[in-house]
PDB file of C-alpha atoms and ligand atoms in Angstrom:
ATOM      1  CA  MET J 958     -36.532 -21.592 -19.724  1.00 86.00           C
ATOM      2  CA  THR J 959     -32.760 -21.577 -19.822  1.00 96.00           C
ATOM      3  CA  PRO J 960     -31.175 -22.409 -23.635  1.00 98.00           C
ATOM      4  CA  LEU J 961     -28.189 -24.926 -22.873  1.00 98.00           C
ATOM      5  CA  ILE J 962     -24.700 -23.399 -24.754  1.00 98.00           C
ATOM      6  CA  ALA J 963     -22.547 -25.450 -26.810  1.00 98.00           C
ATOM      7  CA  PRO J 964     -19.050 -22.681 -27.389  1.00 98.00           C
ATOM      8  CA  SER J 965     -18.111 -24.148 -31.415  1.00 98.00           C
ATOM      9  CA  VAL J 966     -14.652 -24.495 -30.712  1.00 98.00           C
ATOM     10  CA  LEU J 967     -13.567 -23.403 -34.336  1.00 98.00           C
ATOM     11  CA  ALA J 968     -13.573 -19.907 -33.330  1.00 98.00           C
ATOM     12  CA  ALA J 969     -10.871 -20.751 -30.633  1.00 98.00           C
ATOM     13  CA  ASP J 970      -7.412 -20.638 -29.927  1.00 97.00           C
ATOM     14  CA  TRP J 971      -6.619 -24.101 -31.246  1.00 96.00           C
ATOM     15  CA  GLY J 972      -2.800 -23.837 -30.228  1.00 96.00           C
ATOM     16  CA  ARG J 973      -4.557 -23.598 -26.333  1.00 97.00           C
ATOM     17  CA  LEU J 974      -7.094 -25.665 -27.634  1.00 97.00           C
ATOM     18  CA  SER J 975      -7.433 -27.393 -24.133  1.00 96.00           C
ATOM     19  CA  GLU J 976      -7.004 -24.354 -22.095  1.00 97.00           C
ATOM     20  CA  GLU J 977      -9.549 -22.839 -24.383  1.00 98.00           C
ATOM     21  CA  VAL J 978     -12.300 -25.116 -23.498  1.00 98.00           C
ATOM     22  CA  GLY J 979     -11.231 -25.135 -19.789  1.00 98.00           C
ATOM     23  CA  ARG J 980     -12.410 -21.345 -19.846  1.00 98.00           C
ATOM     24  CA  VAL J 981     -15.129 -21.961 -21.448  1.00 98.00           C
ATOM     25  CA  ALA J 982     -16.505 -24.688 -18.987  1.00 98.00           C
ATOM     26  CA  ALA J 983     -15.407 -22.509 -15.826  1.00 98.00           C
ATOM     27  CA  ALA J 984     -17.553 -19.535 -17.765  1.00 98.00           C
ATOM     28  CA  GLY J 985     -20.376 -21.924 -17.350  1.00 98.00           C
ATOM     29  CA  ALA J 986     -20.906 -23.641 -21.094  1.00 98.00           C
ATOM     30  CA  ASP J 987     -22.992 -26.548 -21.385  1.00 98.00           C
ATOM     31  CA  TRP J 988     -21.143 -28.963 -24.092  1.00 98.00           C
ATOM     32  CA  ILE J 989     -18.995 -28.130 -26.261  1.00 98.00           C
ATOM     33  CA  HIS J 990     -19.755 -27.855 -30.372  1.00 98.00           C
ATOM     34  CA  LEU J 991     -17.185 -30.237 -32.346  1.00 98.00           C
ATOM     35  CA  ASP J 992     -17.857 -28.570 -36.001  1.00 98.00           C
ATOM     36  CA  VAL J 993     -16.114 -31.297 -37.903  1.00 98.00           C
ATOM     37  CA  MET J 994     -15.603 -30.418 -42.070  1.00 98.00           C
ATOM     38  CA  ASP J 995     -14.683 -32.726 -45.121  1.00 98.00           C
ATOM     39  CA  GLY J 996     -13.773 -30.879 -48.051  1.00 98.00           C
ATOM     40  CA  HIS J 997     -16.495 -32.038 -49.347  1.00 98.00           C
ATOM     41  CA  PHE J 998     -19.465 -31.232 -48.017  1.00 98.00           C
ATOM     42  CA  VAL J 999     -18.608 -28.001 -46.692  1.00 98.00           C
ATOM     43  CA  PRO J1000     -14.693 -26.107 -49.152  1.00 98.00           C
ATOM     44  CA  PRO J1001     -12.946 -26.428 -45.499  1.00 98.00           C
ATOM     45  CA  ILE J1002     -11.130 -29.524 -43.998  1.00 98.00           C
ATOM     46  CA  THR J1003     -11.342 -29.124 -39.661  1.00 98.00           C
ATOM     47  CA  PHE J1004     -10.355 -31.733 -38.270  1.00 98.00           C
ATOM     48  CA  GLY J1005     -11.276 -35.948 -36.785  1.00 98.00           C
ATOM     49  CA  PRO J1006     -11.928 -38.016 -33.601  1.00 98.00           C
ATOM     50  CA  GLN J1007      -8.323 -37.873 -33.045  1.00 98.00           C
ATOM     51  CA  LEU J1008      -8.926 -34.115 -32.268  1.00 97.00           C
ATOM     52  CA  VAL J1009     -12.237 -34.978 -29.868  1.00 98.00           C
ATOM     53  CA  SER J1010     -10.567 -37.451 -28.286  1.00 98.00           C
ATOM     54  CA  ALA J1011      -8.070 -34.773 -27.359  1.00 97.00           C
ATOM     55  CA  VAL J1012     -10.692 -32.293 -26.099  1.00 98.00           C
ATOM     56  CA  LYS J1013     -12.621 -35.619 -24.160  1.00 98.00           C
ATOM     57  CA  LYS J1014      -9.589 -35.381 -22.074  1.00 96.00           C
ATOM     58  CA  SER J1015      -9.789 -31.926 -21.244  1.00 93.00           C
ATOM     59  CA  CYS J1016     -13.181 -31.811 -20.728  1.00 94.00           C
ATOM     60  CA  ALA J1017     -16.091 -33.492 -18.835  1.00 97.00           C
ATOM     61  CA  LEU J1018     -18.693 -31.427 -20.930  1.00 98.00           C
ATOM     62  CA  PRO J1019     -20.369 -33.509 -22.904  1.00 98.00           C
ATOM     63  CA  LEU J1020     -19.486 -33.484 -26.633  1.00 98.00           C
ATOM     64  CA  ASP J1021     -21.817 -32.742 -29.144  1.00 99.00           C
ATOM     65  CA  VAL J1022     -19.761 -33.312 -33.109  1.00 99.00           C
ATOM     66  CA  HIS J1023     -21.731 -31.808 -36.264  1.00 99.00           C
ATOM     67  CA  LEU J1024     -20.902 -33.589 -38.517  1.00 99.00           C
ATOM     68  CA  MET J1025     -21.060 -31.113 -41.739  1.00 99.00           C
ATOM     69  CA  ILE J1026     -19.181 -34.525 -44.258  1.00 98.00           C
ATOM     70  CA  THR J1027     -20.382 -36.907 -46.660  1.00 98.00           C
ATOM     71  CA  ASN J1028     -20.632 -40.585 -45.410  1.00 98.00           C
ATOM     72  CA  PRO J1029     -20.912 -40.127 -41.959  1.00 98.00           C
ATOM     73  CA  GLU J1030     -22.211 -43.735 -41.502  1.00 98.00           C
ATOM     74  CA  ARG J1031     -18.577 -44.312 -42.251  1.00 98.00           C
ATOM     75  CA  GLN J1032     -17.341 -42.655 -39.326  1.00 98.00           C
ATOM     76  CA  ILE J1033     -19.769 -42.713 -36.340  1.00 98.00           C
ATOM     77  CA  GLN J1034     -18.166 -45.429 -34.412  1.00 98.00           C
ATOM     78  CA  ALA J1035     -14.478 -43.399 -34.619  1.00 98.00           C
ATOM     79  CA  PHE J1036     -16.379 -39.935 -33.447  1.00 98.00           C
ATOM     80  CA  ARG J1037     -18.484 -42.037 -30.509  1.00 98.00           C
ATOM     81  CA  ASP J1038     -15.008 -44.122 -29.543  1.00 98.00           C
ATOM     82  CA  ALA J1039     -13.221 -40.582 -29.269  1.00 98.00           C
ATOM     83  CA  GLY J1040     -15.949 -39.016 -27.304  1.00 98.00           C
ATOM     84  CA  ALA J1041     -18.806 -37.748 -28.575  1.00 98.00           C
ATOM     85  CA  ASP J1042     -21.774 -37.998 -26.499  1.00 98.00           C
ATOM     86  CA  ILE J1043     -23.986 -36.010 -29.329  1.00 99.00           C
ATOM     87  CA  ILE J1044     -23.780 -36.917 -33.051  1.00 99.00           C
ATOM     88  CA  THR J1045     -24.964 -34.743 -35.214  1.00 99.00           C
ATOM     89  CA  VAL J1046     -25.436 -35.755 -39.678  1.00 99.00           C
ATOM     90  CA  HIS J1047     -26.938 -33.310 -42.199  1.00 99.00           C
ATOM     91  CA  LEU J1048     -29.898 -34.791 -44.032  1.00 98.00           C
ATOM     92  CA  GLU J1049     -28.438 -33.549 -47.302  1.00 98.00           C
ATOM     93  CA  THR J1050     -26.208 -36.356 -46.738  1.00 98.00           C
ATOM     94  CA  CYS J1051     -27.529 -39.345 -45.464  1.00 98.00           C
ATOM     95  CA  PRO J1052     -29.566 -41.056 -48.138  1.00 98.00           C
ATOM     96  CA  HIS J1053     -30.528 -43.732 -45.426  1.00 98.00           C
ATOM     97  CA  LEU J1054     -31.207 -41.381 -42.866  1.00 98.00           C
ATOM     98  CA  HIS J1055     -33.272 -43.847 -40.378  1.00 98.00           C
ATOM     99  CA  ARG J1056     -30.544 -46.309 -41.131  1.00 98.00           C
ATOM    100  CA  THR J1057     -28.147 -43.438 -40.085  1.00 98.00           C
ATOM    101  CA  VAL J1058     -29.379 -42.857 -37.296  1.00 98.00           C
ATOM    102  CA  GLN J1059     -30.270 -46.214 -35.376  1.00 98.00           C
ATOM    103  CA  GLN J1060     -26.597 -46.759 -36.218  1.00 98.00           C
ATOM    104  CA  ILE J1061     -25.424 -43.875 -33.957  1.00 99.00           C
ATOM    105  CA  HIS J1062     -28.276 -45.366 -31.030  1.00 98.00           C
ATOM    106  CA  GLU J1063     -26.319 -48.004 -31.498  1.00 98.00           C
ATOM    107  CA  SER J1064     -22.662 -46.601 -31.126  1.00 98.00           C
ATOM    108  CA  GLY J1065     -24.664 -45.696 -27.615  1.00 98.00           C
ATOM    109  CA  ALA J1066     -23.983 -41.657 -28.580  1.00 98.00           C
ATOM    110  CA  LYS J1067     -27.321 -38.826 -28.623  1.00 98.00           C
ATOM    111  CA  ALA J1068     -28.305 -38.683 -32.790  1.00 99.00           C
ATOM    112  CA  GLY J1069     -29.160 -35.384 -34.263  1.00 99.00           C
ATOM    113  CA  VAL J1070     -29.894 -34.194 -37.614  1.00 99.00           C
ATOM    114  CA  SER J1071     -29.212 -30.837 -39.411  1.00 99.00           C
ATOM    115  CA  ILE J1072     -30.563 -29.233 -42.165  1.00 99.00           C
ATOM    116  CA  ASN J1073     -29.125 -26.085 -44.282  1.00 99.00           C
ATOM    117  CA  PRO J1074     -30.981 -23.061 -44.893  1.00 98.00           C
ATOM    118  CA  ALA J1075     -32.481 -24.228 -48.091  1.00 98.00           C
ATOM    119  CA  THR J1076     -34.074 -27.320 -47.392  1.00 98.00           C
ATOM    120  CA  ALA J1077     -36.775 -28.066 -45.947  1.00 98.00           C
ATOM    121  CA  VAL J1078     -38.133 -27.838 -42.240  1.00 98.00           C
ATOM    122  CA  GLU J1079     -41.172 -30.616 -43.099  1.00 98.00           C
ATOM    123  CA  LEU J1080     -37.762 -33.154 -44.617  1.00 98.00           C
ATOM    124  CA  LEU J1081     -37.445 -33.374 -40.681  1.00 98.00           C
ATOM    125  CA  GLY J1082     -41.165 -34.536 -40.085  1.00 98.00           C
ATOM    126  CA  PRO J1083     -40.103 -38.826 -40.722  1.00 98.00           C
ATOM    127  CA  ILE J1084     -37.610 -38.563 -38.178  1.00 98.00           C
ATOM    128  CA  CYS J1085     -38.968 -37.115 -35.103  1.00 98.00           C
ATOM    129  CA  ALA J1086     -40.073 -40.570 -34.062  1.00 98.00           C
ATOM    130  CA  ASP J1087     -36.216 -41.294 -33.689  1.00 98.00           C
ATOM    131  CA  ALA J1088     -34.127 -38.249 -33.171  1.00 98.00           C
ATOM    132  CA  ASP J1089     -32.713 -36.557 -30.336  1.00 98.00           C
ATOM    133  CA  LEU J1090     -31.277 -33.451 -31.391  1.00 99.00           C
ATOM    134  CA  PHE J1091     -32.546 -31.339 -34.328  1.00 99.00           C
ATOM    135  CA  LEU J1092     -30.195 -28.616 -35.348  1.00 99.00           C
ATOM    136  CA  ILE J1093     -31.091 -25.471 -37.502  1.00 99.00           C
ATOM    137  CA  MET J1094     -28.456 -23.764 -39.833  1.00 99.00           C
ATOM    138  CA  SER J1095     -28.561 -21.173 -39.018  1.00 98.00           C
ATOM    139  CA  VAL J1096     -26.086 -19.801 -41.948  1.00 98.00           C
ATOM    140  CA  ASN J1097     -23.969 -21.450 -44.345  1.00 98.00           C
ATOM    141  CA  PRO J1098     -22.923 -24.090 -43.246  1.00 98.00           C
ATOM    142  CA  GLY J1099     -18.395 -24.201 -43.801  1.00 98.00           C
ATOM    143  CA  TRP J1100     -17.486 -21.243 -42.110  1.00 98.00           C
ATOM    144  CA  GLY J1101     -17.585 -19.653 -38.507  1.00 97.00           C
ATOM    145  CA  GLY J1102     -18.409 -15.465 -38.327  1.00 98.00           C
ATOM    146  CA  GLN J1103     -20.764 -15.515 -40.920  1.00 98.00           C
ATOM    147  CA  ARG J1104     -24.355 -13.456 -40.633  1.00 98.00           C
ATOM    148  CA  TYR J1105     -27.720 -15.328 -39.173  1.00 98.00           C
ATOM    149  CA  ILE J1106     -30.454 -15.483 -42.179  1.00 98.00           C
ATOM    150  CA  PRO J1107     -33.611 -14.122 -40.621  1.00 98.00           C
ATOM    151  CA  ALA J1108     -35.203 -16.960 -42.357  1.00 98.00           C
ATOM    152  CA  SER J1109     -33.922 -19.310 -39.805  1.00 98.00           C
ATOM    153  CA  THR J1110     -35.931 -17.576 -36.904  1.00 98.00           C
ATOM    154  CA  ALA J1111     -39.514 -19.295 -38.874  1.00 98.00           C
ATOM    155  CA  ARG J1112     -37.291 -22.074 -39.798  1.00 99.00           C
ATOM    156  CA  ILE J1113     -36.829 -22.798 -35.712  1.00 99.00           C
ATOM    157  CA  ALA J1114     -41.352 -22.177 -34.912  1.00 98.00           C
ATOM    158  CA  GLN J1115     -41.553 -24.078 -38.179  1.00 98.00           C
ATOM    159  CA  THR J1116     -38.984 -27.637 -36.676  1.00 98.00           C
ATOM    160  CA  ALA J1117     -40.459 -26.574 -32.513  1.00 98.00           C
ATOM    161  CA  LYS J1118     -44.628 -26.754 -33.808  1.00 98.00           C
ATOM    162  CA  LEU J1119     -42.863 -30.406 -35.970  1.00 98.00           C
ATOM    163  CA  ILE J1120     -40.895 -31.733 -32.622  1.00 98.00           C
ATOM    164  CA  ALA J1121     -44.581 -30.555 -30.160  1.00 98.00           C
ATOM    165  CA  GLU J1122     -46.725 -32.425 -32.651  1.00 98.00           C
ATOM    166  CA  SER J1123     -44.129 -35.366 -32.144  1.00 98.00           C
ATOM    167  CA  ARG J1124     -44.524 -35.512 -28.123  1.00 97.00           C
ATOM    168  CA  ARG J1125     -41.001 -36.268 -27.539  1.00 98.00           C
ATOM    169  CA  ASP J1126     -37.837 -34.453 -26.172  1.00 97.00           C
ATOM    170  CA  ILE J1127     -36.111 -33.053 -28.992  1.00 98.00           C
ATOM    171  CA  TYR J1128     -33.554 -30.705 -27.999  1.00 98.00           C
ATOM    172  CA  LEU J1129     -34.019 -27.773 -31.249  1.00 98.00           C
ATOM    173  CA  GLN J1130     -30.503 -26.143 -31.219  1.00 99.00           C
ATOM    174  CA  VAL J1131     -29.157 -23.235 -33.762  1.00 98.00           C
ATOM    175  CA  ASP J1132     -26.052 -22.675 -35.349  1.00 98.00           C
ATOM    176  CA  GLY J1133     -24.223 -20.119 -37.461  1.00 98.00           C
ATOM    177  CA  GLY J1134     -24.216 -15.887 -36.382  1.00 98.00           C
ATOM    178  CA  ILE J1135     -25.551 -16.047 -33.153  1.00 98.00           C
ATOM    179  CA  ASN J1136     -24.957 -13.280 -30.581  1.00 98.00           C
ATOM    180  CA  SER J1137     -28.036 -12.011 -27.726  1.00 97.00           C
ATOM    181  CA  GLU J1138     -29.145  -9.864 -30.673  1.00 98.00           C
ATOM    182  CA  THR J1139     -30.236 -12.961 -33.003  1.00 98.00           C
ATOM    183  CA  ALA J1140     -30.180 -15.646 -29.630  1.00 98.00           C
ATOM    184  CA  LYS J1141     -33.376 -13.938 -28.627  1.00 98.00           C
ATOM    185  CA  GLU J1142     -34.873 -14.338 -31.623  1.00 98.00           C
ATOM    186  CA  ALA J1143     -34.172 -17.694 -32.156  1.00 98.00           C
ATOM    187  CA  LEU J1144     -35.315 -18.862 -28.685  1.00 98.00           C
ATOM    188  CA  CYS J1145     -38.654 -17.087 -28.766  1.00 98.00           C
ATOM    189  CA  ALA J1146     -39.131 -18.890 -31.839  1.00 98.00           C
ATOM    190  CA  GLY J1147     -38.593 -22.066 -29.453  1.00 98.00           C
ATOM    191  CA  ALA J1148     -35.059 -23.162 -29.727  1.00 98.00           C
ATOM    192  CA  ASN J1149     -33.029 -24.353 -26.644  1.00 98.00           C
ATOM    193  CA  VAL J1150     -29.319 -25.330 -27.585  1.00 98.00           C
ATOM    194  CA  LEU J1151     -27.613 -22.772 -28.933  1.00 98.00           C
ATOM    195  CA  VAL J1152     -24.166 -22.956 -30.698  1.00 98.00           C
ATOM    196  CA  ALA J1153     -21.914 -19.275 -30.423  1.00 98.00           C
ATOM    197  CA  GLY J1154     -18.616 -19.738 -31.707  1.00 98.00           C
ATOM    198  CA  THR J1155     -17.489 -15.562 -32.480  1.00 98.00           C
ATOM    199  CA  TYR J1156     -19.675 -14.317 -30.495  1.00 98.00           C
ATOM    200  CA  ILE J1157     -18.013 -16.332 -27.518  1.00 98.00           C
ATOM    201  CA  PHE J1158     -14.573 -17.418 -28.464  1.00 98.00           C
ATOM    202  CA  GLY J1159     -14.155 -13.048 -30.711  1.00 97.00           C
ATOM    203  CA  LYS J1160     -14.336 -11.700 -26.353  1.00 97.00           C
ATOM    204  CA  PRO J1161     -11.710 -10.849 -23.683  1.00 96.00           C
ATOM    205  CA  ASP J1162     -13.742 -13.004 -21.097  1.00 97.00           C
ATOM    206  CA  TYR J1163     -16.294 -15.712 -21.776  1.00 98.00           C
ATOM    207  CA  LYS J1164     -18.535 -15.999 -19.076  1.00 98.00           C
ATOM    208  CA  ALA J1165     -19.616 -12.192 -20.449  1.00 98.00           C
ATOM    209  CA  PRO J1166     -21.572 -13.703 -23.458  1.00 98.00           C
ATOM    210  CA  ILE J1167     -22.230 -16.892 -22.148  1.00 98.00           C
ATOM    211  CA  GLU J1168     -24.325 -15.043 -19.655  1.00 98.00           C
ATOM    212  CA  LEU J1169     -26.242 -12.210 -21.914  1.00 98.00           C
ATOM    213  CA  LEU J1170     -27.262 -16.033 -24.271  1.00 98.00           C
ATOM    214  CA  LYS J1171     -28.812 -17.701 -20.988  1.00 98.00           C
ATOM    215  CA  LYS J1172     -30.519 -14.236 -20.946  1.00 96.00           C
ATOM    216  CA  ALA J1173     -31.377 -13.389 -24.054  1.00 96.00           C
ATOM    217  CA  SER J1174     -35.281 -14.885 -24.151  1.00 83.00           C
TER     218      SER J1174
HETATM  219  C1  DX5 B1899     -20.488 -23.094 -39.611  1.00 60.86           C
HETATM  220  C2  DX5 B1899     -20.411 -24.097 -38.369  1.00 60.86           C
HETATM  221  C3  DX5 B1899     -21.198 -23.482 -36.695  1.00 60.86           C
HETATM  222  C4  DX5 B1899     -19.961 -21.828 -36.687  1.00 60.86           C
HETATM  223  C5  DX5 B1899     -20.002 -21.220 -35.885  1.00 60.86           C
HETATM  224  O1  DX5 B1899     -20.013 -24.260 -40.378  1.00 60.86           O
HETATM  225  O2  DX5 B1899     -21.567 -24.986 -38.419  1.00 60.86           O
HETATM  226  O3  DX5 B1899     -20.532 -24.195 -35.684  1.00 60.86           O
HETATM  227  O4  DX5 B1899     -18.558 -22.345 -36.060  1.00 60.86           O
HETATM  228  O5  DX5 B1899     -20.043 -19.839 -36.141  1.00 60.86           O
HETATM  229  P1  DX5 B1899     -20.099 -18.590 -35.094  1.00 60.86           P
HETATM  230  O6  DX5 B1899     -20.587 -18.666 -34.221  1.00 60.86           O
HETATM  231  O7  DX5 B1899     -18.916 -17.986 -35.413  1.00 60.86           O
HETATM  232  O8  DX5 B1899     -21.452 -18.514 -36.491  1.00 60.86           O
HETATM  233 ZN1   ZN B1900     -21.448 -26.021 -35.919  1.00 60.86          ZN
END
């Protein structure tokens, strides 16, 4: 099955953001991935709902908003109002994960749950009945351009098993250090949505890397 490709604008030229988003859309991207960082859950600060709303105006693709922030439940409505179609929270930031997922659904968005590289995959089990997407971080969140952590492949396979057992359609997304080689590993393990920043935006032409990722399996 051809994977969905979600370019992360973290690696784009922010001075020409609408043009960059238009170029990846024309090159075959399926979703636009937006990395929101708060300087607490992860050290860097990126952007908030205003930028998501600017991207929404320049692009018809679904917006996939990855919240690397503490207390994400306070921000869900603002990101939804800004145009987020998928809102992913980190399990590590949600003591009341089920309630937060419900809140995302009530806002009208699809709900994703992400885990860091050292968080046990089993913790996703109880939320299988409700989540629309699982995001396995294949680097420690916070920065683009890092190397894929090899143990991620087994974690993706373990998540794929959980999803199969749940008999629900849950997207299995992987984020961090994705290139044509690591994409192959992730897809063979069962991932079906690839986030890629540097690998796409670091190239002069966006069509070739997106096509290579689509064909990686
Ligand atoms: C890391 C972010 C990723 C990152 C991926 O915290 O969640 O989306 O931008 O970047 P690359 O593809 O450069 O590893
Ligand atoms: Zn991300």
